[in-house]
Coordinates of C-alpha atoms and ligand atoms in Angstrom, one line a residue:
M12 CA -37.6 22.3 38.4
H13 CA -38.7 19.0 36.4
T14 CA -35.5 17.2 36.8
K15 CA -37.1 14.4 36.4
I16 CA -38.3 15.1 32.9
D17 CA -34.4 16.1 32.3
R18 CA -33.4 12.7 33.7
D19 CA -35.7 11.0 31.5
H20 CA -36.3 12.9 28.5
L21 CA -32.7 15.4 27.9
W22 CA -29.8 14.2 26.4
H23 CA -26.4 16.4 27.7
P24 CA -23.3 16.6 26.0
Y25 CA -20.8 13.7 26.2
A26 CA -23.2 12.3 29.0
P27 CA -24.9 9.0 28.9
A28 CA -28.8 9.1 28.1
V29 CA -29.1 6.9 31.0
N30 CA -27.7 7.1 34.6
P31 CA -26.8 10.3 33.4
P32 CA -23.8 12.2 35.8
P33 CA -25.9 14.8 38.2
V34 CA -26.6 18.3 37.0
N35 CA -27.4 21.8 38.2
G36 CA -30.4 23.4 37.8
A37 CA -29.6 27.3 36.7
V38 CA -32.1 29.6 37.0
S39 CA -29.9 33.0 36.3
A40 CA -26.5 34.3 35.9
S41 CA -24.9 37.8 36.2
G42 CA -21.5 38.5 36.3
T43 CA -19.2 35.8 37.6
H44 CA -22.0 33.8 39.5
I45 CA -24.7 31.4 38.2
R46 CA -27.5 30.8 40.4
L47 CA -29.1 27.5 40.9
A48 CA -32.5 26.6 41.6
D49 CA -31.8 25.0 45.5
G50 CA -30.4 28.8 45.8
D51 CA -26.8 28.2 45.7
E52 CA -24.4 29.8 43.5
L53 CA -21.8 29.1 41.8
I54 CA -18.7 31.0 40.5
D55 CA -18.4 30.2 36.9
A56 CA -14.6 29.4 36.5
I57 CA -14.7 28.5 33.1
S58 CA -17.0 31.3 31.6
S59 CA -19.3 28.5 30.3
W60 CA -17.2 26.8 28.1
W61 CA -15.1 29.6 27.5
C62 CA -17.3 32.1 26.1
A63 CA -18.6 34.5 28.7
A64 CA -15.2 36.4 29.2
H65 CA -16.6 39.5 30.2
G66 CA -19.4 37.6 32.5
H67 CA -23.0 36.9 32.3
N68 CA -25.8 38.8 31.2
R69 CA -23.4 41.9 30.7
P70 CA -26.0 45.0 30.1
E71 CA -24.6 46.3 27.3
I72 CA -24.7 42.9 25.4
L73 CA -28.1 42.6 26.7
A74 CA -29.4 45.6 25.7
A75 CA -28.0 45.3 22.0
V76 CA -30.1 42.4 21.8
R77 CA -33.1 43.5 23.3
G78 CA -32.9 46.4 21.0
Q79 CA -32.5 44.3 17.8
S80 CA -35.3 42.1 18.7
E81 CA -37.7 44.8 18.7
K82 CA -36.4 45.9 15.1
L83 CA -35.5 42.2 13.1
S84 CA -35.1 39.4 14.6
H85 CA -33.8 37.4 11.6
V86 CA -33.6 37.5 8.0
M87 CA -31.7 35.1 5.4
F88 CA -28.4 36.6 4.5
A89 CA -28.5 35.6 0.7
G90 CA -30.4 38.6 -1.3
F91 CA -30.4 40.3 2.2
T92 CA -28.0 42.4 4.6
H93 CA -29.0 44.2 7.7
G94 CA -27.3 46.9 10.6
P95 CA -25.6 44.5 13.0
A96 CA -24.2 42.4 10.3
I97 CA -22.3 45.3 9.0
A98 CA -21.8 47.1 12.7
L99 CA -20.2 43.9 13.7
A100 CA -18.2 43.7 10.5
E101 CA -17.1 47.2 11.2
E102 CA -16.1 46.4 15.0
L103 CA -13.8 43.3 13.6
L104 CA -12.0 44.7 11.0
K105 CA -10.8 47.5 13.5
K106 CA -9.2 44.5 15.7
L107 CA -8.2 42.1 13.1
P108 CA -5.0 42.3 11.2
P109 CA -5.6 44.0 8.2
R110 CA -4.8 41.1 5.9
L111 CA -8.1 39.5 7.2
N112 CA -11.0 41.3 5.7
R113 CA -13.3 39.2 4.0
I114 CA -15.7 37.4 6.8
F115 CA -17.9 34.8 6.7
F116 CA -20.8 34.3 9.2
A117 CA -21.4 31.2 10.6
D118 CA -23.9 29.5 13.5
S119 CA -21.0 27.9 15.4
G120 CA -17.3 27.4 16.0
S121 CA -17.6 24.0 14.4
V122 CA -19.4 25.1 10.9
A123 CA -16.6 28.3 11.1
V124 CA -14.5 25.3 11.0
E125 CA -16.0 23.3 8.3
C126 CA -16.2 26.4 6.5
A127 CA -12.8 27.3 6.7
A128 CA -11.6 23.8 5.1
K129 CA -13.9 24.7 2.3
M130 CA -12.5 28.0 1.5
A131 CA -8.9 26.7 1.5
I132 CA -10.0 22.9 -1.2
Q133 CA -12.4 25.6 -3.3
Y134 CA -9.2 28.0 -3.5
Q135 CA -6.5 25.4 -4.4
F136 CA -9.3 24.2 -6.9
A137 CA -10.1 27.6 -8.1
R138 CA -6.0 28.0 -8.9
G139 CA -6.2 24.5 -10.5
L140 CA -4.5 22.4 -8.0
R141 CA -7.5 19.6 -7.5
K142 CA -5.0 17.4 -6.4
K143 CA -4.4 19.6 -3.2
S144 CA -7.3 18.3 -1.5
R145 CA -6.3 17.4 2.1
L146 CA -5.4 19.2 4.9
A147 CA -2.8 18.8 7.6
A148 CA -3.2 19.2 11.2
L149 CA -1.8 18.6 14.5
R150 CA -1.9 15.5 16.9
G151 CA -3.6 16.7 19.9
G152 CA -5.8 19.6 17.9
Y153 CA -9.3 20.0 18.9
H154 CA -11.9 21.5 15.9
G155 CA -15.1 20.7 16.9
D156 CA -18.0 18.0 16.7
T157 CA -19.6 17.9 13.4
I158 CA -17.5 15.2 11.1
G159 CA -15.7 17.3 8.9
A160 CA -14.4 19.4 11.9
M161 CA -13.6 15.9 14.1
A162 CA -11.7 14.8 11.0
L163 CA -9.2 17.5 11.6
S164 CA -8.5 17.2 15.6
D165 CA -6.4 14.7 17.2
P166 CA -6.8 11.2 15.1
G167 CA -6.4 9.6 18.8
G168 CA -8.4 12.0 20.5
M169 CA -12.3 11.6 21.3
H170 CA -13.2 11.3 18.1
T171 CA -11.7 8.2 17.5
I172 CA -15.2 5.9 17.2
F173 CA -15.9 7.8 14.2
S174 CA -12.9 7.1 12.2
G175 CA -14.5 4.8 9.9
L176 CA -16.4 7.9 8.3
L177 CA -13.9 10.9 8.5
P178 CA -12.1 12.2 5.5
K179 CA -8.2 11.4 6.1
H180 CA -6.0 14.3 6.6
F181 CA -2.0 14.4 7.5
F182 CA -1.1 14.8 10.9
A183 CA 2.4 15.9 12.5
D184 CA 3.0 15.2 16.3
R185 CA 1.7 18.1 18.6
P186 CA 4.2 20.7 19.6
K187 CA 5.9 20.1 22.9
C188 CA 8.4 23.0 23.5
R189 CA 7.1 25.1 26.1
F190 CA 5.8 28.5 25.7
D191 CA 8.2 29.6 27.8
A192 CA 11.1 27.3 27.5
E193 CA 13.9 27.7 25.0
W194 CA 12.8 26.9 21.6
D195 CA 13.9 24.0 20.0
D196 CA 14.1 23.5 16.6
A197 CA 13.2 19.6 16.9
D198 CA 9.9 20.6 17.8
F199 CA 8.9 21.2 14.1
S200 CA 10.8 18.4 12.4
P201 CA 7.4 16.6 11.8
M202 CA 5.4 19.2 10.2
R203 CA 8.1 20.4 8.3
K204 CA 8.7 16.5 6.9
L205 CA 4.8 16.2 6.6
L206 CA 5.2 19.4 4.1
D207 CA 7.9 17.9 2.5
D208 CA 6.7 14.6 2.0
H209 CA 3.2 15.9 0.9
A210 CA 2.5 19.4 0.0
D211 CA 1.2 18.4 -3.3
E212 CA -1.7 16.8 -1.5
I213 CA -2.4 19.6 0.7
A214 CA -4.5 22.8 0.3
A215 CA -3.8 24.0 4.2
V216 CA -2.7 23.6 7.4
I217 CA -4.9 23.8 10.0
A218 CA -3.5 24.8 13.9
E219 CA -4.6 26.3 17.3
P220 CA -2.4 28.6 17.9
V221 CA -0.4 28.4 21.3
F222 CA -3.0 26.8 23.0
Q223 CA -4.6 23.4 21.9
G224 CA -7.6 23.0 23.7
A225 CA -10.0 20.2 24.3
N226 CA -8.0 17.8 22.9
A227 CA -4.5 18.2 24.8
M228 CA -5.0 21.2 26.9
N229 CA -1.2 22.0 25.9
I230 CA 0.3 25.1 25.4
Y231 CA 3.4 25.6 23.3
H232 CA 6.2 27.9 22.0
P233 CA 5.3 30.7 19.8
E234 CA 8.4 30.0 17.4
Y235 CA 6.4 26.9 16.4
L236 CA 4.0 29.6 14.3
R237 CA 6.5 31.4 12.9
Q238 CA 8.6 28.5 11.5
L239 CA 4.8 27.0 10.2
R240 CA 4.1 30.4 8.4
R241 CA 7.1 30.3 6.7
A242 CA 6.6 26.8 5.8
C243 CA 3.1 27.0 4.5
D244 CA 4.7 30.1 2.4
E245 CA 7.3 27.7 0.8
H246 CA 5.4 24.6 0.0
D247 CA 2.5 26.9 -1.5
V248 CA -0.2 25.7 1.3
L249 CA -2.6 28.1 3.2
L250 CA -2.4 28.5 6.8
I251 CA -5.5 28.6 8.7
F252 CA -5.8 29.6 12.7
D253 CA -8.8 27.9 14.7
E254 CA -8.5 31.0 17.1
I255 CA -12.1 29.6 18.3
A256 CA -11.3 29.3 22.3
T257 CA -8.0 31.6 22.0
G258 CA -9.6 34.6 20.3
F259 CA -10.5 37.9 21.9
G260 CA -8.1 37.8 24.8
R261 CA -7.9 34.5 26.3
T262 CA -4.4 34.1 26.0
G263 CA -3.4 37.5 27.4
K264 CA -3.2 38.6 23.6
L265 CA -6.1 40.1 21.5
F266 CA -5.2 37.0 19.4
A267 CA -3.0 33.9 20.4
M268 CA -1.4 34.1 17.0
D269 CA -0.2 37.8 18.3
H270 CA 2.1 36.1 20.9
A271 CA 4.1 35.0 17.6
E272 CA 3.1 38.0 15.7
V273 CA 2.2 35.7 12.9
V274 CA -1.1 36.3 10.7
P275 CA -3.1 33.2 8.8
D276 CA -4.8 32.9 5.8
I277 CA -7.7 32.1 7.1
M278 CA -9.1 32.8 10.9
C279 CA -11.7 30.6 12.7
I280 CA -13.0 32.4 15.2
G281 CA -16.4 32.2 17.8
K282 CA -17.1 31.8 21.5
I283 CA -16.3 35.1 23.4
L284 CA -16.7 37.0 20.1
S285 CA -21.0 36.7 21.2
G286 CA -20.0 37.5 24.7
G287 CA -21.7 34.1 25.8
V288 CA -25.3 35.1 25.0
L289 CA -25.9 33.7 21.2
T290 CA -24.2 31.5 19.1
L291 CA -22.1 33.0 16.4
A292 CA -18.8 32.2 14.5
A293 CA -17.0 33.3 11.5
A294 CA -14.6 32.2 9.1
I295 CA -12.4 35.3 7.7
A296 CA -10.1 34.8 4.7
S297 CA -7.5 37.1 3.4
E298 CA -8.0 39.3 0.7
H299 CA -6.2 36.9 -1.9
V300 CA -7.8 34.0 -0.6
S301 CA -11.5 35.1 -1.4
D302 CA -10.5 37.1 -4.5
V303 CA -9.3 33.6 -5.6
I304 CA -12.4 31.4 -4.7
S305 CA -14.5 34.5 -6.2
E306 CA -12.8 33.9 -9.6
G307 CA -13.5 37.8 -10.7
G308 CA -17.3 37.2 -9.6
R309 CA -18.1 34.2 -11.8
G310 CA -17.2 31.5 -8.5
A311 CA -19.1 31.5 -5.5
F312 CA -18.1 30.4 -1.9
L313 CA -20.4 27.1 -1.7
H314 CA -22.1 27.6 1.9
G315 CA -24.9 28.9 3.4
P316 CA -26.7 28.5 6.7
T317 CA -30.1 29.3 7.6
F318 CA -29.1 31.3 10.7
M319 CA -26.0 33.0 9.0
A320 CA -25.3 36.4 10.2
N321 CA -28.6 36.0 12.6
P322 CA -29.3 39.7 13.8
L323 CA -29.7 39.4 17.4
A324 CA -26.1 37.2 17.3
C325 CA -24.4 39.9 15.5
A326 CA -26.0 42.8 17.6
A327 CA -24.6 40.4 20.6
A328 CA -21.0 40.2 19.3
A329 CA -20.7 43.9 18.1
A330 CA -21.5 44.9 21.8
S331 CA -18.9 42.0 23.0
V332 CA -16.5 43.5 20.9
R333 CA -16.8 46.6 21.7
L334 CA -16.7 45.5 25.7
L335 CA -13.0 45.1 24.7
D336 CA -12.1 48.5 24.8
A337 CA -14.4 49.5 27.5
Y338 CA -12.7 48.0 30.3
D339 CA -8.9 46.7 30.9
W340 CA -9.6 43.2 30.0
R341 CA -5.7 43.1 29.5
N342 CA -4.6 43.8 32.9
N343 CA -7.5 41.9 34.5
V344 CA -5.9 38.3 32.6
L345 CA -2.5 39.5 33.5
S346 CA -3.2 39.8 36.6
M347 CA -5.2 36.4 37.0
E348 CA -2.2 34.7 35.1
R349 CA 0.2 36.1 38.1
Q350 CA -2.1 34.7 40.8
M351 CA -3.4 31.5 39.2
R352 CA 0.8 31.1 38.4
R353 CA 1.4 31.5 42.3
E354 CA -1.4 29.4 43.9
L355 CA -1.3 26.6 41.5
A356 CA 2.6 26.2 41.8
E357 CA 2.6 24.0 45.0
A358 CA 0.0 21.6 43.0
R359 CA 3.1 20.3 40.9
D360 CA 4.3 18.6 44.4
L361 CA 0.7 16.4 44.9
A362 CA 1.1 12.8 44.1
G363 CA -1.3 12.4 41.4
V364 CA -0.3 15.6 39.5
D365 CA 2.0 15.5 36.4
D366 CA 1.9 19.0 35.5
V367 CA 0.6 22.8 36.1
R368 CA 0.5 25.3 33.3
V369 CA -0.7 28.8 33.0
L370 CA -1.2 31.0 30.1
G371 CA -3.5 34.3 30.4
A372 CA -6.8 33.1 32.0
I373 CA -6.3 29.6 31.4
A374 CA -4.8 27.4 33.9
V375 CA -4.4 23.6 33.7
I376 CA -3.7 20.9 36.0
E377 CA -2.6 17.7 34.9
V378 CA -3.2 14.7 36.7
K379 CA -3.1 10.8 36.5
K380 CA -6.6 10.1 36.8
I381 CA -9.8 12.9 37.5
P382 CA -12.0 12.3 40.2
S383 CA -15.3 10.8 39.7
S384 CA -18.4 12.8 38.4
A385 CA -19.8 12.4 41.5
R386 CA -16.7 13.6 43.7
V387 CA -16.1 16.5 41.4
M388 CA -19.4 17.8 41.8
E389 CA -19.5 17.1 46.0
I390 CA -16.2 19.3 45.4
V391 CA -17.2 22.2 43.5
R392 CA -20.5 22.5 45.4
K393 CA -18.3 22.6 48.7
H394 CA -16.5 25.5 47.1
G395 CA -19.4 27.3 44.9
V396 CA -17.0 27.0 42.3
W397 CA -17.8 25.6 38.8
L398 CA -15.2 23.5 37.2
R399 CA -15.5 20.6 35.5
P400 CA -12.5 18.6 34.8
F401 CA -12.4 16.2 31.8
G402 CA -9.7 13.3 30.2
R403 CA -6.5 14.1 32.7
W404 CA -7.2 18.1 32.9
I405 CA -8.7 19.8 35.6
Y406 CA -8.6 23.2 33.9
A407 CA -10.0 26.7 34.8
M408 CA -10.8 30.0 31.9
P409 CA -12.8 32.1 33.9
P410 CA -14.1 35.3 33.1
F411 CA -12.1 38.3 32.6
I412 CA -13.3 39.9 35.3
T413 CA -13.2 37.7 38.3
P414 CA -12.2 39.4 41.2
E415 CA -8.9 38.0 43.3
D416 CA -11.1 36.4 46.4
E417 CA -12.9 34.3 43.6
V418 CA -10.0 33.5 41.5
K419 CA -8.8 32.4 45.0
L420 CA -11.8 30.1 45.3
I421 CA -11.1 28.6 41.7
T422 CA -7.4 27.9 42.7
D423 CA -8.4 26.2 46.0
A424 CA -10.9 24.1 44.6
M425 CA -8.6 23.0 41.6
K426 CA -5.9 21.9 44.1
E427 CA -8.6 20.0 46.0
L428 CA -9.7 18.2 42.7
A429 CA -6.1 17.4 42.1
H430 CA -6.1 15.6 45.7
G431 CA -9.0 13.4 44.6
Ligands
PMP513 N1 -12.3 24.9 17.7 C1 -11.6 25.2 19.3 C2 -10.6 25.3 19.2 C3 -12.7 24.6 20.0 O1 -12.1 25.0 21.6 C4 -14.3 24.9 19.7 C5 -15.3 24.3 21.4 N2 -14.8 24.3 22.2 C6 -14.7 24.3 18.9 C7 -13.6 24.4 17.3 C8 -15.7 24.2 18.2 O2 -16.8 25.1 18.3 P1 -18.4 25.1 19.0 O3 -18.1 24.5 20.1 O4 -19.0 26.3 18.8 O5 -19.0 24.2 17.8

């Protein structure tokens, strides 16, 4: 493998191009394992940025892509439709709450978030409420790396450098009440005040339900979402849930919003949607929202990515969504949750550890300081487990098919990383 070309010419995410941190050469992957150019294997404990939840190279997904590639690899979605988009819509409609039934495909999670924000603004515009042109979001939130999505993410988070460029939205303090603690009404006060003060300028509130990912790794109380739904209704504000990281089983329920039994007006999905094979996401609106935007057929939603509803990605996604009925992922995730809780409990007592939290197939050790990237690489290679700590978090989001002995290897590696 030409690692010199990689080192000299390729930019990796969140990394400098000069003196970059070390990378592994991957040559193949299947199930929970990634095989490396030097012959070693790593257990993918973070499902390749949380998407390969059914395991790498699932034959069902690969067969769907292969079959589709022989018929139609791509066609523009303006003026055309095709079987894979329709089949995927049918699968999704079986899984979504009936209220969410108008699906707009996008090519990445960030773009789906942009679409959801645009839908909310267009909805208020179509109602003549032009002052409602901003959104409200949560501190500690993360919604993607494009400019519109960055603007909705924690203003003190990884995107601070671009703050001069970003549209200004409203932010409420992040929810602090833990998932399994007794609900504290004070937790919702900042959002309630924000809506009381500014609802006439706010088109929608966006939130990652129950689990705030890349900017906080925060697992919070579902009651927050019930209060949020009520407050949005009272203030004539739409509610957007970003389920890109949490959707399709990651938190132990099909969608994280199911913990609260709350349905938003618009929802974003991505990542596990296409089973870690091709890039696909969607913004899904309620019929009411899409009807208002459509103004009886006179109003078009103003977005149209080149690769929208790519047939290969849709075929992969339809197969990935069907897989949710083909094995007992709920039980797998629940067993993994119990095991990770049990095995990580002792990490709480380590000197550099501030907190340990687990929900579904998500485990987080919050530390004062993560080890250097060289030390991380040394530990993950020693344990044969791929983990990628960042910020103050050593976390795992394993594929749902990870067996017990591999989960043990993952929690062992996490504990060694927490030691430093
Ligand atoms: N929203 C959430 C909650 C995410 O976790 C992510 C990705 N980590 C995104 C949006 C952005 O998705 P993508 O990387 O596919 O653009």
